[in-house]
Amino acid sequence: NAGVTQTPKFQVLKTGQSMTLQCAQDMNHNSMYWYRQDPGMGLRLIYYSASEGTTDKGEVPNGYNVSRLNKREFSLRLESAAPSQTSVYFCASSDRGGRGNSGANVLTFGAGSRLTVL
Amino acid sequence: AQTVTQSQPEMSVQEAETVTLSCTYDTSESDYYLFWYKQPPSRQMILVIRQEAYKQQNATENRFSVNFQKAAKSFSLKISDSQLGDAAMYFCAYRTWGFGNEKLTFGTGTRLTIIP
């Protein structure tokens, strides 16, 4: 059971280049998320998808686009990378479920992708 | 908007001792979930413990327990018998209950050092 898999794990880009971070989960979760982690700022939500076919902006969406390709996959695209987008990116997924469901609402994270924009 | 505050950027504790990490949050909701996540040097985010606001009983998971004070909007994590493997960043997180609001809001984290 792989959980949440994100690729690549490391990437160096030049300013203005584009790239896509890929994320896939094999837990049949409805919801998927992209967060970025910067020193001293915790994790901030970029975009999320509550279900297949829907996406919504999070706290810091500027400069990013997302695609919920199917229930398993949720990609994050940087169209024109900037140094301010240097960060560690995490993909996560969660199930819904009601009260008493011990697995409900718990986010499962990927291993993270370190992106450096020069 | 909900906010989560962790006022202790760094903490340290002697091995085998007990340490408490603080977290406060701000919300107008009455029903929600609170979480503590651990991030060791491997960078992997690992769920430590979860609390549902409608439950008055504090959650416990082995050596980890919480002190949930709903009226004070406080959610502290107590680690008993600290072990070297507990060294990590710890993040407190909040989410509203209900479908369509699954996103988590995180605090800025507390770095915990275990002194042998």
Short mmCIF file of C-alpha atoms in Angstrom, two decimals:
data_model
loop_
_atom_site.label_atom_id
_atom_site.label_comp_id
_atom_site.label_asym_id
_atom_site.label_seq_id
_atom_site.Cartn_x
_atom_site.Cartn_y
_atom_site.Cartn_z
CA ASN A 1 0.00 0.00 0.00
CA ALA A 2 1.89 3.06 -1.27
CA GLY A 3 -0.41 5.74 0.22
CA VAL A 4 0.37 9.12 -1.37
CA THR A 5 3.12 9.26 -3.97
CA GLN A 6 4.47 12.52 -5.29
CA THR A 7 7.11 13.16 -7.92
CA PRO A 8 9.70 14.47 -8.33
CA LYS A 9 11.31 14.54 -4.88
CA PHE A 10 13.78 17.25 -5.86
CA GLN A 11 13.79 19.78 -8.68
CA VAL A 12 15.85 22.83 -9.56
CA LEU A 13 14.35 25.35 -11.96
CA LYS A 14 15.41 28.63 -13.47
CA THR A 15 13.16 31.67 -13.13
CA GLY A 16 10.47 31.57 -15.80
CA GLN A 17 10.57 27.82 -16.39
CA SER A 18 7.48 25.71 -15.93
CA MET A 19 6.98 22.37 -14.27
CA THR A 20 4.32 20.05 -12.91
CA LEU A 21 4.36 18.23 -9.61
CA GLN A 22 2.52 14.94 -9.78
CA CYS A 23 0.56 13.33 -6.96
CA ALA A 24 -1.31 10.04 -6.80
CA GLN A 25 -3.07 8.23 -3.97
CA ASP A 26 -4.24 4.64 -3.83
CA MET A 27 -6.55 4.87 -0.80
CA ASN A 28 -9.71 5.78 -2.73
CA HIS A 29 -9.86 9.13 -0.93
CA ASN A 30 -12.23 11.80 -2.16
CA SER A 31 -10.23 14.88 -1.15
CA MET A 32 -6.74 15.91 -2.18
CA TYR A 33 -4.58 18.89 -1.28
CA TRP A 34 -1.41 20.76 -2.15
CA TYR A 35 0.49 22.53 0.63
CA ARG A 36 3.75 24.41 0.67
CA GLN A 37 6.08 24.51 3.66
CA ASP A 38 8.42 27.43 4.30
CA PRO A 39 10.66 27.95 7.34
CA GLY A 40 8.81 29.57 10.22
CA MET A 41 5.48 29.54 8.39
CA GLY A 42 4.19 26.02 8.81
CA LEU A 43 2.17 24.48 6.00
CA ARG A 44 -0.01 26.71 3.88
CA LEU A 45 -2.73 25.43 1.58
CA ILE A 46 -2.28 26.20 -2.11
CA TYR A 47 -5.24 24.39 -3.68
CA TYR A 48 -7.50 21.55 -2.77
CA SER A 49 -10.00 19.27 -4.42
CA ALA A 50 -12.92 18.07 -2.31
CA SER A 51 -13.97 15.57 -4.95
CA GLU A 52 -13.17 14.49 -8.47
CA GLY A 53 -13.97 17.31 -10.87
CA THR A 54 -13.76 20.13 -8.35
CA THR A 55 -10.89 22.36 -7.25
CA ASP A 56 -10.74 25.37 -4.96
CA LYS A 57 -8.18 27.96 -4.00
CA GLY A 58 -6.49 27.81 -0.66
CA GLU A 59 -4.51 30.42 1.22
CA VAL A 60 -1.68 30.97 -1.32
CA PRO A 61 -2.89 30.08 -4.86
CA ASN A 62 -1.16 32.80 -6.87
CA GLY A 63 1.31 31.46 -9.43
CA TYR A 64 -0.10 27.93 -9.37
CA ASN A 65 -2.66 25.88 -11.24
CA VAL A 66 -4.02 22.44 -10.44
CA SER A 67 -5.74 19.59 -12.21
CA ARG A 68 -7.74 16.80 -10.62
CA LEU A 69 -7.18 14.32 -13.41
CA ASN A 70 -9.25 11.57 -11.82
CA LYS A 71 -10.00 10.36 -8.32
CA ARG A 72 -6.42 9.18 -7.82
CA GLU A 73 -4.36 12.03 -9.27
CA PHE A 74 -3.99 15.71 -8.43
CA SER A 75 -1.24 17.71 -10.13
CA LEU A 76 0.22 21.13 -9.32
CA ARG A 77 1.64 23.28 -12.11
CA LEU A 78 3.96 26.26 -11.95
CA GLU A 79 3.57 28.08 -15.26
CA SER A 80 6.42 30.58 -14.77
CA ALA A 81 8.49 29.75 -11.73
CA ALA A 82 9.73 32.54 -9.45
CA PRO A 83 12.31 32.45 -6.64
CA SER A 84 9.46 33.05 -4.15
CA GLN A 85 8.16 29.60 -5.07
CA THR A 86 11.25 27.93 -3.65
CA SER A 87 9.72 25.67 -1.04
CA VAL A 88 8.89 22.13 -0.02
CA TYR A 89 5.60 21.00 -1.50
CA PHE A 90 3.37 18.38 0.04
CA CYS A 91 0.47 16.55 -1.49
CA ALA A 92 -2.10 14.99 0.84
CA SER A 93 -5.38 13.15 0.66
CA SER A 94 -8.22 12.39 3.05
CA ASP A 95 -11.45 10.53 3.32
CA ARG A 96 -14.70 12.02 4.49
CA GLY A 97 -16.68 9.76 6.73
CA GLY A 98 -18.80 10.64 9.70
CA ARG A 99 -18.30 10.67 13.42
CA GLY A 100 -16.67 7.65 14.92
CA ASN A 101 -14.81 6.74 11.75
CA SER A 102 -11.27 6.64 13.02
CA GLY A 103 -9.79 7.22 9.58
CA ALA A 104 -12.07 10.05 8.61
CA ASN A 105 -10.76 13.51 8.11
CA VAL A 106 -7.17 12.48 8.72
CA LEU A 107 -4.80 13.77 6.08
CA THR A 108 -2.24 11.33 4.71
CA PHE A 109 0.78 13.10 3.28
CA GLY A 110 3.25 12.33 0.55
CA ALA A 111 6.99 12.51 1.24
CA GLY A 112 7.32 16.05 -0.09
CA SER A 113 9.02 17.65 -3.08
CA ARG A 114 11.81 20.16 -2.60
CA LEU A 115 11.73 22.79 -5.32
CA THR A 116 14.44 25.40 -5.81
CA VAL A 117 13.95 28.27 -8.24
CA LEU A 118 17.14 30.11 -9.16
CA ALA B 1 -11.04 32.60 9.05
CA GLN B 2 -9.65 30.13 11.50
CA THR B 3 -6.13 30.64 12.85
CA VAL B 4 -3.82 28.33 14.77
CA THR B 5 -1.05 29.66 17.00
CA GLN B 6 1.94 27.79 18.37
CA SER B 7 3.81 30.24 20.56
CA GLN B 8 6.83 28.02 21.27
CA PRO B 9 9.13 27.88 18.22
CA GLU B 10 11.52 25.54 20.06
CA MET B 11 11.36 23.27 23.10
CA SER B 12 13.78 20.82 24.64
CA VAL B 13 13.36 18.03 27.17
CA GLN B 14 15.55 15.47 28.85
CA GLU B 15 15.10 11.91 27.67
CA ALA B 16 12.46 10.08 29.78
CA GLU B 17 10.96 13.34 31.02
CA THR B 18 7.58 14.88 30.14
CA VAL B 19 7.06 17.88 27.88
CA THR B 20 3.97 19.86 26.89
CA LEU B 21 3.61 21.70 23.59
CA SER B 22 1.08 24.52 23.42
CA CYS B 23 -1.47 25.34 20.75
CA THR B 24 -4.30 27.85 20.67
CA TYR B 25 -6.79 28.43 17.89
CA ASP B 26 -9.43 30.91 16.96
CA THR B 27 -12.77 29.90 15.49
CA SER B 28 -16.42 30.79 15.65
CA GLU B 29 -17.45 27.22 14.91
CA SER B 30 -18.73 24.88 17.58
CA ASP B 31 -17.87 21.62 15.85
CA TYR B 32 -14.42 20.89 14.47
CA TYR B 33 -11.39 18.62 14.60
CA LEU B 34 -7.94 19.26 16.03
CA PHE B 35 -4.76 17.37 15.19
CA TRP B 36 -1.13 17.11 16.12
CA TYR B 37 1.25 16.09 13.35
CA LYS B 38 4.90 15.19 13.76
CA GLN B 39 7.56 15.91 11.12
CA PRO B 40 10.90 14.17 11.79
CA PRO B 41 14.05 15.03 9.81
CA SER B 42 12.86 12.65 7.08
CA ARG B 43 10.28 15.37 6.28
CA GLN B 44 7.37 12.90 6.37
CA MET B 45 4.24 14.25 8.07
CA ILE B 46 2.92 11.74 10.60
CA LEU B 47 -0.35 11.98 12.50
CA VAL B 48 0.21 11.85 16.26
CA ILE B 49 -3.25 12.36 17.69
CA ARG B 50 -6.73 13.63 16.80
CA GLN B 51 -9.47 15.27 18.87
CA GLU B 52 -13.09 15.83 17.91
CA ALA B 53 -14.49 18.97 19.52
CA TYR B 54 -17.81 17.39 20.45
CA LYS B 55 -15.98 14.86 22.63
CA GLN B 56 -15.19 16.13 26.11
CA GLN B 57 -12.75 13.33 26.84
CA ASN B 58 -9.16 14.11 26.00
CA ALA B 59 -7.60 11.89 23.33
CA THR B 60 -4.65 9.65 24.19
CA GLU B 61 -2.31 7.54 22.08
CA ASN B 62 0.21 5.62 24.16
CA ARG B 63 2.71 8.21 25.48
CA PHE B 64 0.90 11.08 23.76
CA SER B 65 -2.10 12.84 25.24
CA VAL B 66 -3.85 16.14 24.79
CA ASN B 67 -5.39 18.70 27.10
CA PHE B 68 -8.36 20.04 25.15
CA GLN B 69 -9.92 23.15 26.68
CA LYS B 70 -12.75 24.11 24.33
CA ALA B 71 -13.81 27.29 26.11
CA ALA B 72 -10.24 28.55 26.19
CA LYS B 73 -9.62 27.32 22.61
CA SER B 74 -6.50 25.54 23.76
CA PHE B 75 -5.16 22.19 22.57
CA SER B 76 -1.84 21.20 24.14
CA LEU B 77 0.13 18.00 23.49
CA LYS B 78 1.81 16.15 26.34
CA ILE B 79 4.57 13.68 25.58
CA SER B 80 5.43 11.39 28.48
CA ASP B 81 8.65 9.40 28.87
CA SER B 82 10.27 11.30 25.99
CA GLN B 83 12.39 9.24 23.64
CA LEU B 84 15.10 10.21 21.18
CA GLY B 85 12.77 9.28 18.34
CA ASP B 86 10.35 12.00 19.46
CA ALA B 87 12.72 14.69 18.20
CA ALA B 88 10.85 16.45 15.40
CA MET B 89 8.79 19.46 14.37
CA TYR B 90 5.29 19.26 15.78
CA PHE B 91 2.40 20.98 14.08
CA CYS B 92 -1.02 21.69 15.51
CA ALA B 93 -3.84 21.77 12.95
CA TYR B 94 -7.54 22.60 12.80
CA ARG B 95 -10.40 21.79 10.46
CA THR B 96 -14.07 22.50 10.49
CA TRP B 97 -16.40 19.55 10.69
CA GLY B 98 -18.58 18.87 7.72
CA PHE B 99 -18.34 17.98 4.08
CA GLY B 100 -16.83 20.50 1.74
CA ASN B 101 -14.58 21.92 4.46
CA GLU B 102 -11.90 19.26 4.62
CA LYS B 103 -8.87 21.55 4.45
CA LEU B 104 -6.55 21.83 7.43
CA THR B 105 -5.16 25.05 8.89
CA PHE B 106 -1.72 24.56 10.45
CA GLY B 107 0.22 26.39 13.12
CA THR B 108 3.83 27.42 12.51
CA GLY B 109 5.25 24.47 14.42
CA THR B 110 7.38 23.73 17.47
CA ARG B 111 10.77 22.11 17.09
CA LEU B 112 11.29 19.57 19.87
CA THR B 113 14.81 18.52 20.87
CA ILE B 114 15.41 15.51 23.10
CA ILE B 115 18.50 15.75 25.33
CA PRO B 116 20.11 12.36 26.02
#
